[in-house]
Amino acid sequence: MASILQDLGFLQFFLPVFTFLFIFVLVYAVLDKFKLMGENKWLKLIASFSVALLFLFSGDTLDFIQVITPWFVVLVVVALFILSLF
């Protein structure tokens, strides 16, 4: 009998793609929110793509992001539950 975790093992192959997209969206959102590069959308897209590409080719930072992201999500969910308790 196969477990759910064994069935989802193929997602490990796509983990760098998910990490790339996560960093790309996060950097673009920060650049857009704080207007660090003005109003030029293409400049922000190129900068966020470049930063995500640098993270993708750096093995140590990619591993760090892959370890920290699930813990950050759990922390946010727990914080929301605690806030909703009050």
PDB file of N, CA, C and O in Angstrom:
ATOM      1  N   MET A   1       0.843  -1.177   0.000  1.00  0.00           N
ATOM      2  CA  MET A   1       0.000   0.000   0.000  1.00  0.00           C
ATOM      3  C   MET A   1       0.890   1.242   0.000  1.00  0.00           C
ATOM      4  O   MET A   1       1.753   1.410   0.857  1.00  0.00           O
ATOM      5  N   ALA A   2       0.683   2.094  -0.954  1.00  0.00           N
ATOM      6  CA  ALA A   2       1.498   3.294  -1.095  1.00  0.00           C
ATOM      7  C   ALA A   2       0.938   4.411  -0.215  1.00  0.00           C
ATOM      8  O   ALA A   2      -0.271   4.589  -0.112  1.00  0.00           O
ATOM      9  N   SER A   3       1.837   5.122   0.402  1.00  0.00           N
ATOM     10  CA  SER A   3       1.392   6.247   1.223  1.00  0.00           C
ATOM     11  C   SER A   3       1.314   7.511   0.360  1.00  0.00           C
ATOM     12  O   SER A   3       1.814   7.561  -0.764  1.00  0.00           O
ATOM     13  N   ILE A   4       0.704   8.527   0.921  1.00  0.00           N
ATOM     14  CA  ILE A   4       0.565   9.790   0.195  1.00  0.00           C
ATOM     15  C   ILE A   4       1.927  10.421  -0.048  1.00  0.00           C
ATOM     16  O   ILE A   4       2.182  10.992  -1.104  1.00  0.00           O
ATOM     17  N   LEU A   5       2.825  10.306   0.926  1.00  0.00           N
ATOM     18  CA  LEU A   5       4.149  10.912   0.770  1.00  0.00           C
ATOM     19  C   LEU A   5       4.947  10.249  -0.346  1.00  0.00           C
ATOM     20  O   LEU A   5       5.718  10.909  -1.034  1.00  0.00           O
ATOM     21  N   GLN A   6       4.789   8.950  -0.533  1.00  0.00           N
ATOM     22  CA  GLN A   6       5.491   8.284  -1.619  1.00  0.00           C
ATOM     23  C   GLN A   6       4.902   8.678  -2.968  1.00  0.00           C
ATOM     24  O   GLN A   6       5.611   8.779  -3.956  1.00  0.00           O
ATOM     25  N   ASP A   7       3.588   8.882  -3.008  1.00  0.00           N
ATOM     26  CA  ASP A   7       2.957   9.286  -4.256  1.00  0.00           C
ATOM     27  C   ASP A   7       3.349  10.702  -4.649  1.00  0.00           C
ATOM     28  O   ASP A   7       3.369  11.031  -5.831  1.00  0.00           O
ATOM     29  N   LEU A   8       3.650  11.546  -3.691  1.00  0.00           N
ATOM     30  CA  LEU A   8       4.022  12.928  -3.969  1.00  0.00           C
ATOM     31  C   LEU A   8       5.528  13.111  -4.131  1.00  0.00           C
ATOM     32  O   LEU A   8       6.011  14.231  -4.188  1.00  0.00           O
ATOM     33  N   GLY A   9       6.265  12.046  -4.225  1.00  0.00           N
ATOM     34  CA  GLY A   9       7.715  12.121  -4.374  1.00  0.00           C
ATOM     35  C   GLY A   9       8.161  12.777  -5.661  1.00  0.00           C
ATOM     36  O   GLY A   9       9.259  13.332  -5.735  1.00  0.00           O
ATOM     37  N   PHE A  10       7.318  12.752  -6.688  1.00  0.00           N
ATOM     38  CA  PHE A  10       7.681  13.373  -7.962  1.00  0.00           C
ATOM     39  C   PHE A  10       7.736  14.898  -7.828  1.00  0.00           C
ATOM     40  O   PHE A  10       8.340  15.559  -8.666  1.00  0.00           O
ATOM     41  N   LEU A  11       7.132  15.462  -6.789  1.00  0.00           N
ATOM     42  CA  LEU A  11       7.190  16.916  -6.596  1.00  0.00           C
ATOM     43  C   LEU A  11       8.601  17.392  -6.265  1.00  0.00           C
ATOM     44  O   LEU A  11       8.921  18.559  -6.463  1.00  0.00           O
ATOM     45  N   GLN A  12       9.432  16.493  -5.763  1.00  0.00           N
ATOM     46  CA  GLN A  12      10.823  16.839  -5.466  1.00  0.00           C
ATOM     47  C   GLN A  12      11.544  17.268  -6.749  1.00  0.00           C
ATOM     48  O   GLN A  12      12.430  18.108  -6.702  1.00  0.00           O
ATOM     49  N   PHE A  13      11.129  16.724  -7.884  1.00  0.00           N
ATOM     50  CA  PHE A  13      11.718  17.082  -9.168  1.00  0.00           C
ATOM     51  C   PHE A  13      11.393  18.523  -9.547  1.00  0.00           C
ATOM     52  O   PHE A  13      12.202  19.214 -10.173  1.00  0.00           O
ATOM     53  N   PHE A  14      10.202  19.002  -9.167  1.00  0.00           N
ATOM     54  CA  PHE A  14       9.763  20.342  -9.512  1.00  0.00           C
ATOM     55  C   PHE A  14      10.077  21.385  -8.439  1.00  0.00           C
ATOM     56  O   PHE A  14       9.725  22.549  -8.595  1.00  0.00           O
ATOM     57  N   LEU A  15      10.721  20.993  -7.363  1.00  0.00           N
ATOM     58  CA  LEU A  15      10.999  21.903  -6.260  1.00  0.00           C
ATOM     59  C   LEU A  15      11.822  23.128  -6.673  1.00  0.00           C
ATOM     60  O   LEU A  15      11.504  24.240  -6.239  1.00  0.00           O
ATOM     61  N   PRO A  16      12.849  23.018  -7.511  1.00  0.00           N
ATOM     62  CA  PRO A  16      13.557  24.234  -7.942  1.00  0.00           C
ATOM     63  C   PRO A  16      12.666  25.200  -8.729  1.00  0.00           C
ATOM     64  O   PRO A  16      12.805  26.416  -8.601  1.00  0.00           O
ATOM     65  N   VAL A  17      11.734  24.681  -9.490  1.00  0.00           N
ATOM     66  CA  VAL A  17      10.820  25.549 -10.251  1.00  0.00           C
ATOM     67  C   VAL A  17       9.907  26.303  -9.290  1.00  0.00           C
ATOM     68  O   VAL A  17       9.692  27.514  -9.438  1.00  0.00           O
ATOM     69  N   PHE A  18       9.365  25.594  -8.300  1.00  0.00           N
ATOM     70  CA  PHE A  18       8.514  26.246  -7.310  1.00  0.00           C
ATOM     71  C   PHE A  18       9.288  27.300  -6.522  1.00  0.00           C
ATOM     72  O   PHE A  18       8.772  28.379  -6.239  1.00  0.00           O
ATOM     73  N   THR A  19      10.523  26.996  -6.177  1.00  0.00           N
ATOM     74  CA  THR A  19      11.350  27.947  -5.445  1.00  0.00           C
ATOM     75  C   THR A  19      11.653  29.172  -6.301  1.00  0.00           C
ATOM     76  O   THR A  19      11.602  30.305  -5.809  1.00  0.00           O
ATOM     77  N   PHE A  20      11.960  28.960  -7.571  1.00  0.00           N
ATOM     78  CA  PHE A  20      12.196  30.070  -8.488  1.00  0.00           C
ATOM     79  C   PHE A  20      10.978  30.975  -8.573  1.00  0.00           C
ATOM     80  O   PHE A  20      11.086  32.198  -8.476  1.00  0.00           O
ATOM     81  N   LEU A  21       9.804  30.387  -8.745  1.00  0.00           N
ATOM     82  CA  LEU A  21       8.576  31.177  -8.845  1.00  0.00           C
ATOM     83  C   LEU A  21       8.272  31.915  -7.547  1.00  0.00           C
ATOM     84  O   LEU A  21       7.826  33.062  -7.566  1.00  0.00           O
ATOM     85  N   PHE A  22       8.521  31.260  -6.411  1.00  0.00           N
ATOM     86  CA  PHE A  22       8.296  31.888  -5.116  1.00  0.00           C
ATOM     87  C   PHE A  22       9.172  33.124  -4.949  1.00  0.00           C
ATOM     88  O   PHE A  22       8.689  34.193  -4.560  1.00  0.00           O
ATOM     89  N   ILE A  23      10.454  33.008  -5.248  1.00  0.00           N
ATOM     90  CA  ILE A  23      11.372  34.128  -5.093  1.00  0.00           C
ATOM     91  C   ILE A  23      11.051  35.225  -6.105  1.00  0.00           C
ATOM     92  O   ILE A  23      11.074  36.415  -5.774  1.00  0.00           O
ATOM     93  N   PHE A  24      10.718  34.847  -7.334  1.00  0.00           N
ATOM     94  CA  PHE A  24      10.370  35.810  -8.374  1.00  0.00           C
ATOM     95  C   PHE A  24       9.165  36.654  -7.944  1.00  0.00           C
ATOM     96  O   PHE A  24       9.194  37.877  -8.015  1.00  0.00           O
ATOM     97  N   VAL A  25       8.117  35.997  -7.475  1.00  0.00           N
ATOM     98  CA  VAL A  25       6.905  36.710  -7.061  1.00  0.00           C
ATOM     99  C   VAL A  25       7.173  37.554  -5.821  1.00  0.00           C
ATOM    100  O   VAL A  25       6.704  38.702  -5.730  1.00  0.00           O
ATOM    101  N   LEU A  26       7.925  37.022  -4.878  1.00  0.00           N
ATOM    102  CA  LEU A  26       8.213  37.754  -3.643  1.00  0.00           C
ATOM    103  C   LEU A  26       9.019  39.024  -3.924  1.00  0.00           C
ATOM    104  O   LEU A  26       8.684  40.106  -3.419  1.00  0.00           O
ATOM    105  N   VAL A  27      10.058  38.919  -4.738  1.00  0.00           N
ATOM    106  CA  VAL A  27      10.890  40.085  -5.056  1.00  0.00           C
ATOM    107  C   VAL A  27      10.093  41.111  -5.859  1.00  0.00           C
ATOM    108  O   VAL A  27      10.174  42.317  -5.597  1.00  0.00           O
ATOM    109  N   TYR A  28       9.289  40.637  -6.810  1.00  0.00           N
ATOM    110  CA  TYR A  28       8.476  41.572  -7.596  1.00  0.00           C
ATOM    111  C   TYR A  28       7.469  42.294  -6.700  1.00  0.00           C
ATOM    112  O   TYR A  28       7.244  43.496  -6.856  1.00  0.00           O
ATOM    113  N   ALA A  29       6.862  41.572  -5.766  1.00  0.00           N
ATOM    114  CA  ALA A  29       5.889  42.198  -4.863  1.00  0.00           C
ATOM    115  C   ALA A  29       6.547  43.257  -3.988  1.00  0.00           C
ATOM    116  O   ALA A  29       5.979  44.328  -3.759  1.00  0.00           O
ATOM    117  N   VAL A  30       7.743  42.971  -3.497  1.00  0.00           N
ATOM    118  CA  VAL A  30       8.449  43.954  -2.667  1.00  0.00           C
ATOM    119  C   VAL A  30       8.825  45.177  -3.491  1.00  0.00           C
ATOM    120  O   VAL A  30       8.656  46.317  -3.040  1.00  0.00           O
ATOM    121  N   LEU A  31       9.337  44.958  -4.700  1.00  0.00           N
ATOM    122  CA  LEU A  31       9.702  46.088  -5.561  1.00  0.00           C
ATOM    123  C   LEU A  31       8.494  46.920  -5.948  1.00  0.00           C
ATOM    124  O   LEU A  31       8.571  48.148  -6.036  1.00  0.00           O
ATOM    125  N   ASP A  32       7.360  46.264  -6.165  1.00  0.00           N
ATOM    126  CA  ASP A  32       6.157  46.988  -6.551  1.00  0.00           C
ATOM    127  C   ASP A  32       5.531  47.718  -5.363  1.00  0.00           C
ATOM    128  O   ASP A  32       5.061  48.842  -5.502  1.00  0.00           O
ATOM    129  N   LYS A  33       5.543  47.087  -4.204  1.00  0.00           N
ATOM    130  CA  LYS A  33       4.911  47.691  -3.022  1.00  0.00           C
ATOM    131  C   LYS A  33       5.654  48.944  -2.559  1.00  0.00           C
ATOM    132  O   LYS A  33       5.045  49.969  -2.256  1.00  0.00           O
ATOM    133  N   PHE A  34       6.959  48.870  -2.484  1.00  0.00           N
ATOM    134  CA  PHE A  34       7.743  49.978  -1.950  1.00  0.00           C
ATOM    135  C   PHE A  34       8.274  50.920  -3.029  1.00  0.00           C
ATOM    136  O   PHE A  34       9.016  51.843  -2.724  1.00  0.00           O
ATOM    137  N   LYS A  35       7.928  50.674  -4.282  1.00  0.00           N
ATOM    138  CA  LYS A  35       8.314  51.541  -5.411  1.00  0.00           C
ATOM    139  C   LYS A  35       9.825  51.805  -5.437  1.00  0.00           C
ATOM    140  O   LYS A  35      10.267  52.926  -5.643  1.00  0.00           O
ATOM    141  N   LEU A  36      10.596  50.731  -5.227  1.00  0.00           N
ATOM    142  CA  LEU A  36      12.051  50.875  -5.182  1.00  0.00           C
ATOM    143  C   LEU A  36      12.650  51.200  -6.549  1.00  0.00           C
ATOM    144  O   LEU A  36      13.714  51.802  -6.631  1.00  0.00           O
ATOM    145  N   MET A  37      11.975  50.810  -7.623  1.00  0.00           N
ATOM    146  CA  MET A  37      12.475  51.079  -8.964  1.00  0.00           C
ATOM    147  C   MET A  37      11.514  51.948  -9.759  1.00  0.00           C
ATOM    148  O   MET A  37      11.469  51.878 -10.976  1.00  0.00           O
ATOM    149  N   GLY A  38      10.734  52.735  -9.065  1.00  0.00           N
ATOM    150  CA  GLY A  38       9.803  53.631  -9.740  1.00  0.00           C
ATOM    151  C   GLY A  38       8.567  52.900 -10.232  1.00  0.00           C
ATOM    152  O   GLY A  38       8.134  51.913  -9.664  1.00  0.00           O
ATOM    153  N   GLU A  39       8.019  53.392 -11.332  1.00  0.00           N
ATOM    154  CA  GLU A  39       6.777  52.842 -11.881  1.00  0.00           C
ATOM    155  C   GLU A  39       7.014  51.939 -13.086  1.00  0.00           C
ATOM    156  O   GLU A  39       6.059  51.427 -13.660  1.00  0.00           O
ATOM    157  N   ASN A  40       8.254  51.721 -13.480  1.00  0.00           N
ATOM    158  CA  ASN A  40       8.563  50.924 -14.657  1.00  0.00           C
ATOM    159  C   ASN A  40       8.368  49.433 -14.359  1.00  0.00           C
ATOM    160  O   ASN A  40       9.141  48.818 -13.628  1.00  0.00           O
ATOM    161  N   LYS A  41       7.311  48.840 -14.946  1.00  0.00           N
ATOM    162  CA  LYS A  41       6.981  47.447 -14.686  1.00  0.00           C
ATOM    163  C   LYS A  41       8.034  46.496 -15.250  1.00  0.00           C
ATOM    164  O   LYS A  41       8.380  45.500 -14.615  1.00  0.00           O
ATOM    165  N   TRP A  42       8.559  46.797 -16.430  1.00  0.00           N
ATOM    166  CA  TRP A  42       9.525  45.909 -17.063  1.00  0.00           C
ATOM    167  C   TRP A  42      10.844  45.871 -16.308  1.00  0.00           C
ATOM    168  O   TRP A  42      11.488  44.822 -16.232  1.00  0.00           O
ATOM    169  N   LEU A  43      11.240  47.002 -15.755  1.00  0.00           N
ATOM    170  CA  LEU A  43      12.469  47.036 -14.969  1.00  0.00           C
ATOM    171  C   LEU A  43      12.332  46.174 -13.714  1.00  0.00           C
ATOM    172  O   LEU A  43      13.249  45.435 -13.344  1.00  0.00           O
ATOM    173  N   LYS A  44      11.165  46.242 -13.076  1.00  0.00           N
ATOM    174  CA  LYS A  44      10.918  45.406 -11.892  1.00  0.00           C
ATOM    175  C   LYS A  44      10.873  43.926 -12.256  1.00  0.00           C
ATOM    176  O   LYS A  44      11.378  43.083 -11.505  1.00  0.00           O
ATOM    177  N   LEU A  45      10.284  43.608 -13.411  1.00  0.00           N
ATOM    178  CA  LEU A  45      10.241  42.209 -13.858  1.00  0.00           C
ATOM    179  C   LEU A  45      11.644  41.668 -14.136  1.00  0.00           C
ATOM    180  O   LEU A  45      11.970  40.549 -13.757  1.00  0.00           O
ATOM    181  N   ILE A  46      12.465  42.464 -14.793  1.00  0.00           N
ATOM    182  CA  ILE A  46      13.829  42.028 -15.099  1.00  0.00           C
ATOM    183  C   ILE A  46      14.650  41.871 -13.818  1.00  0.00           C
ATOM    184  O   ILE A  46      15.393  40.902 -13.663  1.00  0.00           O
ATOM    185  N   ALA A  47      14.500  42.804 -12.893  1.00  0.00           N
ATOM    186  CA  ALA A  47      15.251  42.723 -11.631  1.00  0.00           C
ATOM    187  C   ALA A  47      14.815  41.513 -10.812  1.00  0.00           C
ATOM    188  O   ALA A  47      15.660  40.782 -10.278  1.00  0.00           O
ATOM    189  N   SER A  48      13.514  41.270 -10.719  1.00  0.00           N
ATOM    190  CA  SER A  48      13.051  40.128  -9.933  1.00  0.00           C
ATOM    191  C   SER A  48      13.419  38.813 -10.610  1.00  0.00           C
ATOM    192  O   SER A  48      13.758  37.836  -9.935  1.00  0.00           O
ATOM    193  N   PHE A  49      13.397  38.768 -11.936  1.00  0.00           N
ATOM    194  CA  PHE A  49      13.836  37.577 -12.660  1.00  0.00           C
ATOM    195  C   PHE A  49      15.317  37.313 -12.412  1.00  0.00           C
ATOM    196  O   PHE A  49      15.724  36.168 -12.203  1.00  0.00           O
ATOM    197  N   SER A  50      16.123  38.366 -12.408  1.00  0.00           N
ATOM    198  CA  SER A  50      17.568  38.212 -12.183  1.00  0.00           C
ATOM    199  C   SER A  50      17.867  37.705 -10.783  1.00  0.00           C
ATOM    200  O   SER A  50      18.708  36.816 -10.598  1.00  0.00           O
ATOM    201  N   VAL A  51      17.168  38.248  -9.793  1.00  0.00           N
ATOM    202  CA  VAL A  51      17.392  37.802  -8.410  1.00  0.00           C
ATOM    203  C   VAL A  51      16.957  36.350  -8.254  1.00  0.00           C
ATOM    204  O   VAL A  51      17.653  35.545  -7.616  1.00  0.00           O
ATOM    205  N   ALA A  52      15.826  35.978  -8.833  1.00  0.00           N
ATOM    206  CA  ALA A  52      15.354  34.595  -8.745  1.00  0.00           C
ATOM    207  C   ALA A  52      16.315  33.645  -9.453  1.00  0.00           C
ATOM    208  O   ALA A  52      16.558  32.533  -8.976  1.00  0.00           O
ATOM    209  N   LEU A  53      16.881  34.084 -10.557  1.00  0.00           N
ATOM    210  CA  LEU A  53      17.847  33.269 -11.280  1.00  0.00           C
ATOM    211  C   LEU A  53      19.131  33.099 -10.473  1.00  0.00           C
ATOM    212  O   LEU A  53      19.713  32.002 -10.449  1.00  0.00           O
ATOM    213  N   LEU A  54      19.574  34.153  -9.791  1.00  0.00           N
ATOM    214  CA  LEU A  54      20.753  34.035  -8.930  1.00  0.00           C
ATOM    215  C   LEU A  54      20.503  33.043  -7.797  1.00  0.00           C
ATOM    216  O   LEU A  54      21.375  32.241  -7.458  1.00  0.00           O
ATOM    217  N   PHE A  55      19.314  33.087  -7.197  1.00  0.00           N
ATOM    218  CA  PHE A  55      18.985  32.129  -6.145  1.00  0.00           C
ATOM    219  C   PHE A  55      18.942  30.709  -6.699  1.00  0.00           C
ATOM    220  O   PHE A  55      19.333  29.765  -6.022  1.00  0.00           O
ATOM    221  N   LEU A  56      18.460  30.560  -7.922  1.00  0.00           N
ATOM    222  CA  LEU A  56      18.339  29.234  -8.524  1.00  0.00           C
ATOM    223  C   LEU A  56      19.702  28.591  -8.750  1.00  0.00           C
ATOM    224  O   LEU A  56      19.863  27.387  -8.564  1.00  0.00           O
ATOM    225  N   PHE A  57      20.681  29.381  -9.140  1.00  0.00           N
ATOM    226  CA  PHE A  57      22.002  28.836  -9.428  1.00  0.00           C
ATOM    227  C   PHE A  57      22.909  28.748  -8.210  1.00  0.00           C
ATOM    228  O   PHE A  57      24.012  28.205  -8.307  1.00  0.00           O
ATOM    229  N   SER A  58      22.489  29.267  -7.098  1.00  0.00           N
ATOM    230  CA  SER A  58      23.258  29.140  -5.868  1.00  0.00           C
ATOM    231  C   SER A  58      22.650  28.017  -5.036  1.00  0.00           C
ATOM    232  O   SER A  58      21.551  28.156  -4.494  1.00  0.00           O
ATOM    233  N   GLY A  59      23.344  26.921  -4.949  1.00  0.00           N
ATOM    234  CA  GLY A  59      22.819  25.721  -4.295  1.00  0.00           C
ATOM    235  C   GLY A  59      22.522  25.901  -2.816  1.00  0.00           C
ATOM    236  O   GLY A  59      21.505  25.415  -2.311  1.00  0.00           O
ATOM    237  N   ASP A  60      23.403  26.607  -2.106  1.00  0.00           N
ATOM    238  CA  ASP A  60      23.206  26.781  -0.665  1.00  0.00           C
ATOM    239  C   ASP A  60      21.975  27.624  -0.359  1.00  0.00           C
ATOM    240  O   ASP A  60      21.195  27.299   0.536  1.00  0.00           O
ATOM    241  N   THR A  61      21.795  28.703  -1.098  1.00  0.00           N
ATOM    242  CA  THR A  61      20.626  29.547  -0.838  1.00  0.00           C
ATOM    243  C   THR A  61      19.341  28.852  -1.262  1.00  0.00           C
ATOM    244  O   THR A  61      18.303  29.024  -0.622  1.00  0.00           O
ATOM    245  N   LEU A  62      19.397  28.052  -2.312  1.00  0.00           N
ATOM    246  CA  LEU A  62      18.228  27.292  -2.743  1.00  0.00           C
ATOM    247  C   LEU A  62      17.818  26.285  -1.669  1.00  0.00           C
ATOM    248  O   LEU A  62      16.628  26.153  -1.350  1.00  0.00           O
ATOM    249  N   ASP A  63      18.796  25.603  -1.093  1.00  0.00           N
ATOM    250  CA  ASP A  63      18.504  24.673   0.003  1.00  0.00           C
ATOM    251  C   ASP A  63      17.943  25.401   1.215  1.00  0.00           C
ATOM    252  O   ASP A  63      17.014  24.914   1.874  1.00  0.00           O
ATOM    253  N   PHE A  64      18.502  26.563   1.510  1.00  0.00           N
ATOM    254  CA  PHE A  64      18.029  27.354   2.645  1.00  0.00           C
ATOM    255  C   PHE A  64      16.571  27.764   2.453  1.00  0.00           C
ATOM    256  O   PHE A  64      15.752  27.624   3.371  1.00  0.00           O
ATOM    257  N   ILE A  65      16.222  28.250   1.280  1.00  0.00           N
ATOM    258  CA  ILE A  65      14.847  28.660   0.994  1.00  0.00           C
ATOM    259  C   ILE A  65      13.907  27.463   1.068  1.00  0.00           C
ATOM    260  O   ILE A  65      12.796  27.564   1.599  1.00  0.00           O
ATOM    261  N   GLN A  66      14.344  26.307   0.573  1.00  0.00           N
ATOM    262  CA  GLN A  66      13.503  25.112   0.587  1.00  0.00           C
ATOM    263  C   GLN A  66      13.265  24.590   1.996  1.00  0.00           C
ATOM    264  O   GLN A  66      12.243  23.964   2.257  1.00  0.00           O
ATOM    265  N   VAL A  67      14.195  24.845   2.913  1.00  0.00           N
ATOM    266  CA  VAL A  67      14.016  24.417   4.301  1.00  0.00           C
ATOM    267  C   VAL A  67      13.189  25.429   5.085  1.00  0.00           C
ATOM    268  O   VAL A  67      12.321  25.059   5.878  1.00  0.00           O
ATOM    269  N   ILE A  68      13.409  26.702   4.868  1.00  0.00           N
ATOM    270  CA  ILE A  68      12.769  27.748   5.652  1.00  0.00           C
ATOM    271  C   ILE A  68      11.313  27.980   5.248  1.00  0.00           C
ATOM    272  O   ILE A  68      10.473  28.272   6.103  1.00  0.00           O
ATOM    273  N   THR A  69      10.972  27.853   3.989  1.00  0.00           N
ATOM    274  CA  THR A  69       9.624  28.185   3.516  1.00  0.00           C
ATOM    275  C   THR A  69       8.517  27.394   4.211  1.00  0.00           C
ATOM    276  O   THR A  69       7.535  27.998   4.660  1.00  0.00           O
ATOM    277  N   PRO A  70       8.609  26.075   4.348  1.00  0.00           N
ATOM    278  CA  PRO A  70       7.527  25.374   5.057  1.00  0.00           C
ATOM    279  C   PRO A  70       7.393  25.810   6.516  1.00  0.00           C
ATOM    280  O   PRO A  70       6.274  25.912   7.037  1.00  0.00           O
ATOM    281  N   TRP A  71       8.498  26.079   7.180  1.00  0.00           N
ATOM    282  CA  TRP A  71       8.432  26.524   8.566  1.00  0.00           C
ATOM    283  C   TRP A  71       7.811  27.908   8.673  1.00  0.00           C
ATOM    284  O   TRP A  71       7.080  28.207   9.620  1.00  0.00           O
ATOM    285  N   PHE A  72       8.091  28.765   7.711  1.00  0.00           N
ATOM    286  CA  PHE A  72       7.492  30.091   7.696  1.00  0.00           C
ATOM    287  C   PHE A  72       5.983  30.005   7.500  1.00  0.00           C
ATOM    288  O   PHE A  72       5.221  30.728   8.147  1.00  0.00           O
ATOM    289  N   VAL A  73       5.539  29.123   6.613  1.00  0.00           N
ATOM    290  CA  VAL A  73       4.101  28.942   6.389  1.00  0.00           C
ATOM    291  C   VAL A  73       3.423  28.425   7.655  1.00  0.00           C
ATOM    292  O   VAL A  73       2.349  28.897   8.037  1.00  0.00           O
ATOM    293  N   VAL A  74       4.044  27.468   8.322  1.00  0.00           N
ATOM    294  CA  VAL A  74       3.486  26.959   9.577  1.00  0.00           C
ATOM    295  C   VAL A  74       3.427  28.064  10.622  1.00  0.00           C
ATOM    296  O   VAL A  74       2.425  28.200  11.339  1.00  0.00           O
ATOM    297  N   LEU A  75       4.450  28.887  10.705  1.00  0.00           N
ATOM    298  CA  LEU A  75       4.472  29.996  11.655  1.00  0.00           C
ATOM    299  C   LEU A  75       3.343  30.985  11.378  1.00  0.00           C
ATOM    300  O   LEU A  75       2.660  31.439  12.309  1.00  0.00           O
ATOM    301  N   VAL A  76       3.108  31.313  10.126  1.00  0.00           N
ATOM    302  CA  VAL A  76       2.040  32.248   9.770  1.00  0.00           C
ATOM    303  C   VAL A  76       0.668  31.649  10.101  1.00  0.00           C
ATOM    304  O   VAL A  76      -0.205  32.338  10.642  1.00  0.00           O
ATOM    305  N   VAL A  77       0.473  30.371   9.809  1.00  0.00           N
ATOM    306  CA  VAL A  77      -0.810  29.729  10.107  1.00  0.00           C
ATOM    307  C   VAL A  77      -1.061  29.695  11.610  1.00  0.00           C
ATOM    308  O   VAL A  77      -2.165  30.001  12.076  1.00  0.00           O
ATOM    309  N   VAL A  78      -0.046  29.349  12.377  1.00  0.00           N
ATOM    310  CA  VAL A  78      -0.198  29.326  13.834  1.00  0.00           C
ATOM    311  C   VAL A  78      -0.465  30.732  14.367  1.00  0.00           C
ATOM    312  O   VAL A  78      -1.305  30.919  15.262  1.00  0.00           O
ATOM    313  N   ALA A  79       0.206  31.726  13.842  1.00  0.00           N
ATOM    314  CA  ALA A  79      -0.023  33.099  14.277  1.00  0.00           C
ATOM    315  C   ALA A  79      -1.452  33.544  13.961  1.00  0.00           C
ATOM    316  O   ALA A  79      -2.094  34.218  14.783  1.00  0.00           O
ATOM    317  N   LEU A  80      -1.970  33.158  12.807  1.00  0.00           N
ATOM    318  CA  LEU A  80      -3.349  33.492  12.461  1.00  0.00           C
ATOM    319  C   LEU A  80      -4.341  32.797  13.383  1.00  0.00           C
ATOM    320  O   LEU A  80      -5.350  33.385  13.775  1.00  0.00           O
ATOM    321  N   PHE A  81      -4.054  31.551  13.743  1.00  0.00           N
ATOM    322  CA  PHE A  81      -4.927  30.850  14.679  1.00  0.00           C
ATOM    323  C   PHE A  81      -4.902  31.514  16.058  1.00  0.00           C
ATOM    324  O   PHE A  81      -5.948  31.639  16.702  1.00  0.00           O
ATOM    325  N   ILE A  82      -3.734  31.924  16.490  1.00  0.00           N
ATOM    326  CA  ILE A  82      -3.631  32.593  17.793  1.00  0.00           C
ATOM    327  C   ILE A  82      -4.355  33.922  17.771  1.00  0.00           C
ATOM    328  O   ILE A  82      -5.066  34.287  18.714  1.00  0.00           O
ATOM    329  N   LEU A  83      -4.196  34.681  16.679  1.00  0.00           N
ATOM    330  CA  LEU A  83      -4.924  35.964  16.573  1.00  0.00           C
ATOM    331  C   LEU A  83      -6.423  35.769  16.511  1.00  0.00           C
ATOM    332  O   LEU A  83      -7.179  36.566  17.068  1.00  0.00           O
ATOM    333  N   SER A  84      -6.863  34.730  15.832  1.00  0.00           N
ATOM    334  CA  SER A  84      -8.299  34.480  15.754  1.00  0.00           C
ATOM    335  C   SER A  84      -8.857  34.000  17.096  1.00  0.00           C
ATOM    336  O   SER A  84     -10.048  34.138  17.361  1.00  0.00           O
ATOM    337  N   LEU A  85      -8.013  33.450  17.924  1.00  0.00           N
ATOM    338  CA  LEU A  85      -8.433  33.004  19.256  1.00  0.00           C
ATOM    339  C   LEU A  85      -8.816  34.203  20.120  1.00  0.00           C
ATOM    340  O   LEU A  85      -9.761  34.134  20.918  1.00  0.00           O
ATOM    341  N   PHE A  86      -8.108  35.312  19.942  1.00  0.00           N
ATOM    342  CA  PHE A  86      -8.398  36.528  20.713  1.00  0.00           C
ATOM    343  C   PHE A  86      -9.503  37.287  20.059  1.00  0.00           C
ATOM    344  O   PHE A  86     -10.148  38.110  20.516  1.00  0.00           O
TER     345      PHE A  86
END
